Tab-separated table of C-alpha atoms in Angstrom:
chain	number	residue	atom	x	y	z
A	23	UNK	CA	0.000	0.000	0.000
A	24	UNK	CA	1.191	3.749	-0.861
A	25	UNK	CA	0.200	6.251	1.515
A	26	UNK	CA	1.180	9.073	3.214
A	27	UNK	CA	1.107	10.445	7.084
A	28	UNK	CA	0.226	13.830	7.487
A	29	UNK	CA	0.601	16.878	9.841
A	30	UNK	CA	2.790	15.082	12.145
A	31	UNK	CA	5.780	16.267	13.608
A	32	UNK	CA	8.567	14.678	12.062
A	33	UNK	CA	11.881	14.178	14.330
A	34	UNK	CA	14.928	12.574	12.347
A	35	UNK	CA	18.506	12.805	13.777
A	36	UNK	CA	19.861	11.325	10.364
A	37	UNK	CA	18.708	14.570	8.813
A	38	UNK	CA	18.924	17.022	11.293
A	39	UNK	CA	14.999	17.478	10.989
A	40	UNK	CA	12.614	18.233	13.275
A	41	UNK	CA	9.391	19.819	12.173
A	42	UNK	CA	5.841	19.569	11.509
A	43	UNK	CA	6.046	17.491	7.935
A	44	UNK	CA	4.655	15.021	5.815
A	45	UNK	CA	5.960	11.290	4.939
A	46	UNK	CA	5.319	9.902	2.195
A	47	UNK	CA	5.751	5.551	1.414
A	48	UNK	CA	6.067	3.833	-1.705
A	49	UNK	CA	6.900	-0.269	-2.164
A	50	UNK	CA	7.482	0.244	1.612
A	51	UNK	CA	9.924	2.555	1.098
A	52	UNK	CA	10.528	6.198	2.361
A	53	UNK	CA	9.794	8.373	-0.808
A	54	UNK	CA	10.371	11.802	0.547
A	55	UNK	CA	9.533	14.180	3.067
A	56	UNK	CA	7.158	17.269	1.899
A	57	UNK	CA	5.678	20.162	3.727
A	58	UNK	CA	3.005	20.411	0.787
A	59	UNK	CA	-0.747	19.449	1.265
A	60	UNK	CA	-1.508	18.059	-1.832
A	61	UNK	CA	-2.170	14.083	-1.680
A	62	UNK	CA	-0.836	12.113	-4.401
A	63	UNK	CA	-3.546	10.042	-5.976
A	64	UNK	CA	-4.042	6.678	-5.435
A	65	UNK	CA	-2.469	7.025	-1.735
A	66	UNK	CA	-4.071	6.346	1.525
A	67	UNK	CA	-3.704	9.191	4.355
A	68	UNK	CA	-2.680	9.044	7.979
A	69	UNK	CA	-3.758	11.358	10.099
A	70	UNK	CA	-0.681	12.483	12.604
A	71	UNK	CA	-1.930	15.678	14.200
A	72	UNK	CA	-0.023	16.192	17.034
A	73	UNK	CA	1.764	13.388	16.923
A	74	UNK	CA	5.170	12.492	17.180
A	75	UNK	CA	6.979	10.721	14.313
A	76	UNK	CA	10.718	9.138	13.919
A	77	UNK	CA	12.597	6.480	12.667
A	78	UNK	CA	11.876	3.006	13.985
A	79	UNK	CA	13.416	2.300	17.154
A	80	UNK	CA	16.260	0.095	17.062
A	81	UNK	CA	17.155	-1.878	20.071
A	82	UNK	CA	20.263	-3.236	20.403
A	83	UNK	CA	20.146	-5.785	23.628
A	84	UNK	CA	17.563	-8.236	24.182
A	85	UNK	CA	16.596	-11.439	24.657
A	86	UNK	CA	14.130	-13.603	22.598
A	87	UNK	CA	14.787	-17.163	23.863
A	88	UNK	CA	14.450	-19.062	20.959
A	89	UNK	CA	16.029	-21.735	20.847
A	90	UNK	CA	15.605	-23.606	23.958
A	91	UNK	CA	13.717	-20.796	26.499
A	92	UNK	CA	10.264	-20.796	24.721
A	93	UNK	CA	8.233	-20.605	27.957
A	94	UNK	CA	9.958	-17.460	28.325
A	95	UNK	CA	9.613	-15.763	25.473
A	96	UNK	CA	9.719	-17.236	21.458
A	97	UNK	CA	9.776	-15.037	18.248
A	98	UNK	CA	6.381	-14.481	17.998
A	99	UNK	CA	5.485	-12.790	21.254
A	100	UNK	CA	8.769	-11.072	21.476
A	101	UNK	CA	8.532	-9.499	18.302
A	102	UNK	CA	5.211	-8.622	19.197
A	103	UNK	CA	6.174	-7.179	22.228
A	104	UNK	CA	8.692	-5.629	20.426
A	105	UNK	CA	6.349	-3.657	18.080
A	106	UNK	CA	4.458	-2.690	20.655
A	107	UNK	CA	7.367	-0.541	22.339
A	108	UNK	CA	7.753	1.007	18.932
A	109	UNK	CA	10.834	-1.040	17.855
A	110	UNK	CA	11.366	-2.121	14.080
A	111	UNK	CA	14.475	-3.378	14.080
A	112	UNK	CA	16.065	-5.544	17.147
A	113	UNK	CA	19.379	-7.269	18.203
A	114	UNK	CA	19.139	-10.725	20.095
A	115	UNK	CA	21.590	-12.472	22.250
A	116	UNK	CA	23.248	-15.113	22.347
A	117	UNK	CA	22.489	-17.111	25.486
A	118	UNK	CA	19.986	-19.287	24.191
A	119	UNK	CA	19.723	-23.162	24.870
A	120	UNK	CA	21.698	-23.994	23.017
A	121	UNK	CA	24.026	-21.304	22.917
A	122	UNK	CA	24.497	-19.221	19.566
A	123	UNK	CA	27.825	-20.159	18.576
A	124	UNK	CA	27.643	-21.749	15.593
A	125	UNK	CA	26.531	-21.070	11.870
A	126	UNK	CA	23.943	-23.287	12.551
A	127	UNK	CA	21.878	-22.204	15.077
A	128	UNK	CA	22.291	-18.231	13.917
A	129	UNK	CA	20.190	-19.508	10.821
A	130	UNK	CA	17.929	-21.587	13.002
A	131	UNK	CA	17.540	-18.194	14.867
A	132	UNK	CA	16.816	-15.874	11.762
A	133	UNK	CA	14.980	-18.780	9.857
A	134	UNK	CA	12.222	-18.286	12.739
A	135	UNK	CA	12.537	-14.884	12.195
A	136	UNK	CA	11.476	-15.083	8.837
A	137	UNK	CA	8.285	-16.888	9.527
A	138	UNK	CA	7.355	-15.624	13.079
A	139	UNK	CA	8.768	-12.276	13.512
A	140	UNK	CA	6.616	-8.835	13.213
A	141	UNK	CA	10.143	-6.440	13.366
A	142	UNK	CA	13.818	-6.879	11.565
A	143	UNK	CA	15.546	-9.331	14.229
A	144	UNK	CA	19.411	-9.338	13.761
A	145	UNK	CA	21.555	-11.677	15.575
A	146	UNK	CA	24.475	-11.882	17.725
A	147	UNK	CA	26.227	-14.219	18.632
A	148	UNK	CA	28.778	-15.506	21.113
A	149	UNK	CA	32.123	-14.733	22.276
A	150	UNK	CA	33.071	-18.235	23.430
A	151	UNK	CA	31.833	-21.821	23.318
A	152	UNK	CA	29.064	-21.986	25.070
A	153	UNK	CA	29.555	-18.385	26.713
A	154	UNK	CA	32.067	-20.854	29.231
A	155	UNK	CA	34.976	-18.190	28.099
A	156	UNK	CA	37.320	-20.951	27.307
A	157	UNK	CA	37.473	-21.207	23.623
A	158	UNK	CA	36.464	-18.927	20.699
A	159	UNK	CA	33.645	-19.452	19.082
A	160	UNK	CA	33.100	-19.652	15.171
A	161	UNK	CA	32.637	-16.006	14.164
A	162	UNK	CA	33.654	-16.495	10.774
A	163	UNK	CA	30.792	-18.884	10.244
A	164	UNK	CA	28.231	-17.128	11.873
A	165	UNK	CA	28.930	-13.999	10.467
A	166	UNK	CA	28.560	-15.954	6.994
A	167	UNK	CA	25.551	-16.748	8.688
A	168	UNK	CA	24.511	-13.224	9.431
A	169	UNK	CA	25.546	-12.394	12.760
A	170	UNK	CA	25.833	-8.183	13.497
A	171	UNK	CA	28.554	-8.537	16.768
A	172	UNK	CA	29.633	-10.451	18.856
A	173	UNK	CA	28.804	-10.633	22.981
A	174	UNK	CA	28.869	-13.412	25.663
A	175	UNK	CA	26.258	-10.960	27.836
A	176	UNK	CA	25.015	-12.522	30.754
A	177	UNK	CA	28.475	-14.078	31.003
A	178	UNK	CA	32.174	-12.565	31.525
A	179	UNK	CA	35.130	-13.565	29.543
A	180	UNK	CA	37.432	-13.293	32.824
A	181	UNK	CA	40.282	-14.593	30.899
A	182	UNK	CA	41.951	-11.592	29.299
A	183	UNK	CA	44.101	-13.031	26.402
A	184	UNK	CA	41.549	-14.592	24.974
A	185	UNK	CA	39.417	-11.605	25.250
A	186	UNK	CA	42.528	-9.864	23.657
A	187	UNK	CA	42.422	-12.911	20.691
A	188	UNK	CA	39.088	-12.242	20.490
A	189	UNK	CA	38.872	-8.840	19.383
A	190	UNK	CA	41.933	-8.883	16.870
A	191	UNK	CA	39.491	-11.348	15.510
A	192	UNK	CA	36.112	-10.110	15.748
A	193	UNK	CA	37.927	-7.001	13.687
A	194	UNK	CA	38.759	-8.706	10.833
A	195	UNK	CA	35.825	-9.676	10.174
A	196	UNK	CA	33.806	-5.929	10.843
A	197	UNK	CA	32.116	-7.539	14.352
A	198	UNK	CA	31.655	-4.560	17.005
A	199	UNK	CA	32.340	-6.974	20.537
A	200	UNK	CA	29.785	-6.345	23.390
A	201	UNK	CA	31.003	-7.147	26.522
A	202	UNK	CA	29.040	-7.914	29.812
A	203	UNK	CA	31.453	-6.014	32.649
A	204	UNK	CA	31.726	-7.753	35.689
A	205	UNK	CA	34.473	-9.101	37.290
A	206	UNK	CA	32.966	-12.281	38.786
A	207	UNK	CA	35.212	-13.006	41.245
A	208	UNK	CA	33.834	-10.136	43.295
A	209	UNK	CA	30.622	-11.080	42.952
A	210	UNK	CA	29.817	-14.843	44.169
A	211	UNK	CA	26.587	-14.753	45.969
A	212	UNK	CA	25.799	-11.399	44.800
A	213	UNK	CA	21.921	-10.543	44.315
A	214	UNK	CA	21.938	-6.561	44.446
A	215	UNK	CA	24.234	-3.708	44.342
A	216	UNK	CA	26.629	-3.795	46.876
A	217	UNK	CA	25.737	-0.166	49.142
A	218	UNK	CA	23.202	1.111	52.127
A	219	UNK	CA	20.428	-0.881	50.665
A	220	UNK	CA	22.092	-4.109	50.650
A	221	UNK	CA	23.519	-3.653	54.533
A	222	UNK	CA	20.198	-2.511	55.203
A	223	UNK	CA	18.182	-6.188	53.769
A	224	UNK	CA	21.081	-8.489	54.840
A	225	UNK	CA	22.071	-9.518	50.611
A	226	UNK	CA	25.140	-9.670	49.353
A	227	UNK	CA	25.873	-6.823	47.241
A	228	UNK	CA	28.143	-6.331	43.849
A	229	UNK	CA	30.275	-3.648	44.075
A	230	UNK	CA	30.224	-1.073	41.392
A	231	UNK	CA	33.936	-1.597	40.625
A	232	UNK	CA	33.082	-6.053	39.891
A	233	UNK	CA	32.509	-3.322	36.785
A	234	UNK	CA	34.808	-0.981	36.778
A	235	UNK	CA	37.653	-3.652	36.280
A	236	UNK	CA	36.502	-5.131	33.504
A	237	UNK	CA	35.461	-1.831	31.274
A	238	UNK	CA	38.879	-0.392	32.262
A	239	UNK	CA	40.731	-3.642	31.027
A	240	UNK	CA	38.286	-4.008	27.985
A	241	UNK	CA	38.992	-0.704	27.156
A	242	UNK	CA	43.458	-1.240	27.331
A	243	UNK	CA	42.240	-4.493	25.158
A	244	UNK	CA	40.812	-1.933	22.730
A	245	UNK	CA	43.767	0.320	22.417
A	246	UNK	CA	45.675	-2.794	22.029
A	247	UNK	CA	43.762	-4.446	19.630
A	248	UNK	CA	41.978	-1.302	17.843
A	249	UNK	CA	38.525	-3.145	17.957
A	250	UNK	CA	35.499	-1.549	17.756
A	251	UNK	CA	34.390	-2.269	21.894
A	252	UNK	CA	30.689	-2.288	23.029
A	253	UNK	CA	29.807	-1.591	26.762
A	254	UNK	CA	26.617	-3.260	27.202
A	255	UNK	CA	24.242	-2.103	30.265
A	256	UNK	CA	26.375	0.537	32.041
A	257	UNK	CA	25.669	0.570	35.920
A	258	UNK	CA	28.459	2.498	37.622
A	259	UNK	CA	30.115	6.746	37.098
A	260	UNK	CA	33.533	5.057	37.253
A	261	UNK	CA	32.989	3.124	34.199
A	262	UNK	CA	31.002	6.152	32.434
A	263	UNK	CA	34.510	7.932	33.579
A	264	UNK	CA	36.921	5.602	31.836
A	265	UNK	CA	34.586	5.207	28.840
A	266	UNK	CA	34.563	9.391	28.251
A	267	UNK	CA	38.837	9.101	28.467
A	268	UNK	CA	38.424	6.335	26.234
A	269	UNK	CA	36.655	8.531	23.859
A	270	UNK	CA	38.426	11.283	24.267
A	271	UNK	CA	41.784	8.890	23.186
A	272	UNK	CA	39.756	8.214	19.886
A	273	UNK	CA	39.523	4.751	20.844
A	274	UNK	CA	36.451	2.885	18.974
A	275	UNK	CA	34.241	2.290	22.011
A	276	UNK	CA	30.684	2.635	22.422
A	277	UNK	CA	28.624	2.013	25.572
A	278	UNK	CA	24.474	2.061	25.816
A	279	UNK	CA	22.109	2.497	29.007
A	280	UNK	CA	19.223	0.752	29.947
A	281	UNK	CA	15.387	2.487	31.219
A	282	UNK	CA	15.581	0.877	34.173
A	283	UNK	CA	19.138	1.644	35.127
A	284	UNK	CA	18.015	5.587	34.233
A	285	UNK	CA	14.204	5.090	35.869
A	286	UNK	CA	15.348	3.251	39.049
A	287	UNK	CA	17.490	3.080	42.111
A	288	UNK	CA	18.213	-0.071	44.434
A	289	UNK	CA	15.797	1.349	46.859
A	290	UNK	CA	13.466	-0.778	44.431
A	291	UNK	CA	14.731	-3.638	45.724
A	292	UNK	CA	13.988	-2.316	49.941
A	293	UNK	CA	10.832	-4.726	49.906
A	294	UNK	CA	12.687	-7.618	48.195
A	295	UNK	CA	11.338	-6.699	44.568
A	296	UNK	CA	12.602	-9.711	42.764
A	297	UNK	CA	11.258	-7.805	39.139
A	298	UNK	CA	13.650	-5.536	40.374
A	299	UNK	CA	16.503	-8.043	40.203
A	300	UNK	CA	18.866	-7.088	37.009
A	301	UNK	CA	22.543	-7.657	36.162
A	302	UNK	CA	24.085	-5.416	36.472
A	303	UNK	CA	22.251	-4.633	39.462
A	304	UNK	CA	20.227	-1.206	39.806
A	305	UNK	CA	22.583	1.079	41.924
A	306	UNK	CA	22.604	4.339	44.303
A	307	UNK	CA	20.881	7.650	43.020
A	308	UNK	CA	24.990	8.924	42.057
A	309	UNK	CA	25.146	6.209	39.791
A	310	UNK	CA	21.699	6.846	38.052
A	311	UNK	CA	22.600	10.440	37.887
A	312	UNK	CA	25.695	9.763	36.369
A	313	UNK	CA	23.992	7.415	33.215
A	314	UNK	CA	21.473	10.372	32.754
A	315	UNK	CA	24.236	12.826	32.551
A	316	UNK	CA	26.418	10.692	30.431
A	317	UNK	CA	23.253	10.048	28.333
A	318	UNK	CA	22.945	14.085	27.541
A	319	UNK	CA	26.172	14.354	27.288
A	320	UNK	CA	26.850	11.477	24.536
A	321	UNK	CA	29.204	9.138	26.284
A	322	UNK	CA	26.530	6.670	26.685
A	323	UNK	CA	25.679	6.560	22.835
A	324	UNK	CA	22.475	4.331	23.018
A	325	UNK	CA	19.521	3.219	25.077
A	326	UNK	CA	18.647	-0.479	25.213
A	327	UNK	CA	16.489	-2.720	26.830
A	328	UNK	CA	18.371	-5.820	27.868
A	329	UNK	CA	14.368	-6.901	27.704
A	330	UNK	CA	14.654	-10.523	29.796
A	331	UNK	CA	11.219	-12.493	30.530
A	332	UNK	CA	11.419	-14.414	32.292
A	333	UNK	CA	8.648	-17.111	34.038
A	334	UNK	CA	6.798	-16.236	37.162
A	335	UNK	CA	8.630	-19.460	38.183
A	336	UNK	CA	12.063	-17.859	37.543
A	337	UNK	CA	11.049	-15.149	39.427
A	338	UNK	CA	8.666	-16.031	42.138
A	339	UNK	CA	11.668	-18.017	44.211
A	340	UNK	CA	12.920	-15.656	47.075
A	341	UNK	CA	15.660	-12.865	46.116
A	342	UNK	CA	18.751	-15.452	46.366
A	343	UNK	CA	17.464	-18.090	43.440
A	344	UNK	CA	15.184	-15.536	41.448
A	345	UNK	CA	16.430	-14.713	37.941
A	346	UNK	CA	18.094	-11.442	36.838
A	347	UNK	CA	16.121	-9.390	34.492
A	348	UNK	CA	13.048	-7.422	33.206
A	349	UNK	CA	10.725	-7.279	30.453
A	350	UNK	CA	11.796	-3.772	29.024
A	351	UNK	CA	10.189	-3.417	25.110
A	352	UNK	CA	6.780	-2.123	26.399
A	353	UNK	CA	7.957	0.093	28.801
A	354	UNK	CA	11.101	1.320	27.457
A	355	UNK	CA	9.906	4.569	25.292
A	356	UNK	CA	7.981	6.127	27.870
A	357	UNK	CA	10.296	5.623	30.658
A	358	UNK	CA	13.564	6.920	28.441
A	359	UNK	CA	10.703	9.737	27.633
A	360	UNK	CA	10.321	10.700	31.014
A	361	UNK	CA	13.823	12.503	30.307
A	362	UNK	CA	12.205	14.380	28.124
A	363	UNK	CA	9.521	15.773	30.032
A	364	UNK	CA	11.892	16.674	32.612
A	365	UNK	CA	14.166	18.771	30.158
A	366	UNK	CA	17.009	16.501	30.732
A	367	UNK	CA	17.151	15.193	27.107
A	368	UNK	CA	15.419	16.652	23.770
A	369	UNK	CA	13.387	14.761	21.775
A	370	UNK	CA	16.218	14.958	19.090
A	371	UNK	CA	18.731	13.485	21.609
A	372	UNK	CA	16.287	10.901	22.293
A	373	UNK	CA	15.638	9.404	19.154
A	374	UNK	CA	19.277	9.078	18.326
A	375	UNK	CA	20.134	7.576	21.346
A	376	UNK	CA	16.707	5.226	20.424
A	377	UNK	CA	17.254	4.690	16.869
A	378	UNK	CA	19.806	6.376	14.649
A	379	UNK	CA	23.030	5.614	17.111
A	380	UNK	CA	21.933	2.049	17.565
A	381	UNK	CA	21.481	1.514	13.608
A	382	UNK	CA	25.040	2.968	13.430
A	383	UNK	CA	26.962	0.934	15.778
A	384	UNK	CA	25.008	-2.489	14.098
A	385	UNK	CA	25.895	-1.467	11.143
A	386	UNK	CA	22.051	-1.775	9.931
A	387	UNK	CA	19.888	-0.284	7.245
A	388	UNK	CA	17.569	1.564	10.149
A	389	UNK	CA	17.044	4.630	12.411
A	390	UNK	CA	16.228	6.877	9.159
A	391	UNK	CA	13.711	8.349	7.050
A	392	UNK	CA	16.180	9.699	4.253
A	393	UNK	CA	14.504	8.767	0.912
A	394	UNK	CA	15.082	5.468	-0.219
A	395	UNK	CA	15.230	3.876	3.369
A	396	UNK	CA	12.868	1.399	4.664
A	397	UNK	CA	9.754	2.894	5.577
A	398	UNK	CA	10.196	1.723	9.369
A	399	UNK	CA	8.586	4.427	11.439
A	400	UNK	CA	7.691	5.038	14.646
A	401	UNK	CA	4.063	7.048	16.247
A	402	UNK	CA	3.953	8.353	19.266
A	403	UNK	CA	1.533	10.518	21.168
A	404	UNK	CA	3.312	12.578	23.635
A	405	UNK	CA	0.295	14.717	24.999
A	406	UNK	CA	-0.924	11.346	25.941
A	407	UNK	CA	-0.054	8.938	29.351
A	408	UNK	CA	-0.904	5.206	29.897
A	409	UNK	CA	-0.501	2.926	32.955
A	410	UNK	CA	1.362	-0.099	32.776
A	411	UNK	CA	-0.267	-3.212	32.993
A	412	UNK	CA	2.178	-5.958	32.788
A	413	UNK	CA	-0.828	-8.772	32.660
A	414	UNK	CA	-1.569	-7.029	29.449
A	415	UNK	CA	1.965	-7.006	27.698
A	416	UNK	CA	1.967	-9.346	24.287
A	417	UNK	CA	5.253	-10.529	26.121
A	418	UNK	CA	5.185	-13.621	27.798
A	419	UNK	CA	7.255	-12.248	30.546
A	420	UNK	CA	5.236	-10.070	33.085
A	421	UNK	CA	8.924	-9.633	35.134
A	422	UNK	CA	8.210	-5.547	35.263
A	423	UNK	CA	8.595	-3.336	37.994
A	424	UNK	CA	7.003	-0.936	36.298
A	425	UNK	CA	3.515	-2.495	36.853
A	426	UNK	CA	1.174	0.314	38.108
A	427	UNK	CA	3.314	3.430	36.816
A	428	UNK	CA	2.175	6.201	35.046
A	429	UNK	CA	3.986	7.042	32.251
A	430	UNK	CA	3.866	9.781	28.867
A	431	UNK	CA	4.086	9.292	25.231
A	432	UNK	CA	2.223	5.986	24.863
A	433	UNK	CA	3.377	4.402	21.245
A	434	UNK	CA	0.315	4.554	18.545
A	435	UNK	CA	1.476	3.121	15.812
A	436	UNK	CA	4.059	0.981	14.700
A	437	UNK	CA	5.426	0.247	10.729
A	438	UNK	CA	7.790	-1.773	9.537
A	439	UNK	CA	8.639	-1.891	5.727
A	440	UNK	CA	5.721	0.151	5.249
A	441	UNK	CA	3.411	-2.246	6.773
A	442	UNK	CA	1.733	-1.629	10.397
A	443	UNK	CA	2.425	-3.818	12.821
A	444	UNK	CA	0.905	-2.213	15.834
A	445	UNK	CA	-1.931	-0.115	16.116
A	446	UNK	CA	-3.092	1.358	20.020
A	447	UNK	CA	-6.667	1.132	19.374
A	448	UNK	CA	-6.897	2.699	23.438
A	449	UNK	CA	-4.573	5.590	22.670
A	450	UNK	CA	-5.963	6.198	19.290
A	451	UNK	CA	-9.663	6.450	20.760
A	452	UNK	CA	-9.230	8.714	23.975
């Protein structure tokens, strides 16, 4: 279908745009952006008054479970989900069951894509055999396969030569490598961030430097290597710290932030919260202070979700066995929007940290409306508010802490290729 969306205002870091505009789609494609009010024939209109329009959102860091987890989460639901947070494009991990580290199962994974997914789902895929940090895994083949990076997130490669091997590899072959920072030897037993809150409930706590240590060596790996280095979920102002000297150096390293790690504190966890259970952990105010200001500020390049379900079994076990993670695609607009409507981002800085910065460092055809792009596009309403309902959530996970919270900018529609994939038939009516 051709059509065009109307009267909208139009918000695209690519191109430095931001005003009330016009987009029009042909074949799925972006065909050009026009401040005229003349409707070419043949072309359906949408209606965007006072709506807010931008590139797809792209999210980086999630996890869809498929292979192995699908009582968690399979492609279906978690594309679903996906859509209905206003992402067209996403980036899976790699700790399925089994493990993505092979050819073969990174065209098992986007095989199922093909048939069950409602977004673009790229894969990545792992550092190691079976993320155990002992022996490389086959990136040649699985970028063959279509792999976008490499990460063994959730998991640590503790052993630093092979980190270093790693890297001189992954850059041969054009693989950006994600790394999950946390020293584990300071955290056995660990459930929260290590602080007041921790003393206070009687948990063992990680300390903010189990992170620290492993961006800072990550980052001398980098200079060493000249590899393109991916922070994933940054929890701590020292590592924000050594990532901005990294940058400064001209050293290839990005880092991204998650909603909750911006939205939250540990006090979450004061009533033993186990939705609120995430690695890294949620820390101190400082710490959250410190992502937002890095946010503004650019070190932190991206937002992602790190979006986890998980079962009400995996969760429901007391704080010591209980999973880590959070759904995070439903929620994860609104919350990073709240920055908005507190004047600590713009709109502008939000949608590149949302969509065009995430496209960039993946390498993928997404998070712009220049002419001749897919017509992946994002529709929010930002005079609007919605509460969350997790028992609602096209997820299968309902692992949100968020459950009850009021929150701005509800998404209203969703397209991807030119084709919508989400409609809010409750914020389109009110």
């Amino acid at each position: 279908m051709n059509f065009i969306i109307i009267n909208g205002r139009v918000v695209d870091p690519s191109q430095k745009l931001d005003r009330k505009a016009n987009i029009v789609i042909r074949d799925g494609k972006i065909a050009g952006i026009t401040t005229t009010n003349k409707i070419p024939d043949g072309y359906a209109v949408f209606d965007a008054s006072d709506l807010l329009i931008m590139p797809g959102l792209v999210d980086m860091h999630c996890h869809l479970r498929d292979p192995g987890q699908t009582s968690k989460e399979d492609i279906y639901t978690g594309t679903m989900s996906a859509a209905a947070g206003g992402f067209t494009s996403i980036a899976c991990m790699a700790n399925t069951v089994p493990v993505n580290d092979t050819a073969t199962i990174t065209k098992y994974i986007l095989d199922e894509c093909r048939s069950h997914a409602h977004v673009n789902v790229h894969v990545i895929g792992a550092i190691t055999k079976g993320l155990q940090g002992e022996v490389m895994a086959e990136m040649a083949g699985m970028k063959q396969s279509g792999i976008v990076a490499v990460s063994d997130d959730g998991m640590c490669v503790m052993n630093a030569q092979l980190m270093r091997r790693a890297m001189e590899y992954a850059d041969t072959l054009g693989l950006p490598v994600i790394i999950h920072a946390e020293d584990e030897c300071m955290c056995h037993g660990a459930v929260m961030h290590e602080g007041a809150v921790s003393t206070r409930l009687g948990l063992i706590g990680k300390p903010a430097e189990s992170e620290e240590i492993i961006v800072k060596r990550d980052i001398a790996l980098a200079r060493m290597t000249g590899a393109h280095l991916h922070v994933a979920h940054v929890s701590s102002a020292e590592s924000v710290k050594a990532i901005a000297q990294a940058k400064k150096e001209g050293l290839r390293i990005t880092a991204e932030v998650t909603p909750h790690h911006l939205s939250l504190t540990d006090e979450a966890l004061l009533h033993y919260n186990v939705n609120a259970k995430v690695n890294p952990p949620i820390r101190d105010n400082a710490h959250r202070k410190a992502l937002i200001k890095a946010l503004k500020e650019g070190v932190i390049d991206a937002i992602a979700t790190d979006h986890a379900p998980h079962t009400a079994l995996d969760k429901n076990c007391g704080m010591d066995l209980a999973a880590c993670g959070m759904v995070g695609f439903e929620t994860a607009f609104s919350l990073a929007y709240k920055l908005v409507a507190e004047k600590q981002l713009s709109v502008s800085q939000l949608v590149q940290r949302m969509s065009t910065t995430p496209a960039a460092i993946l390498g993928l055809n997404a998070g712009s409306l220049k002419k001749g792009r897919p017509a992946d596009i994002t529709i929010v309403d930002p005079r609007s508010t919605w509460t969350v309902d997790s028992s609602q959530f096209f997820s299968k996970g309902r692992n949100s802490p968020f459950d009850g919270w009021k929150l701005p900018a509800p998404v209203v529609y969703t397209f991807v290729n030119g084709k919508v994939v989400y409609r809010n038939e409750r914020s389109i009516a009110s």
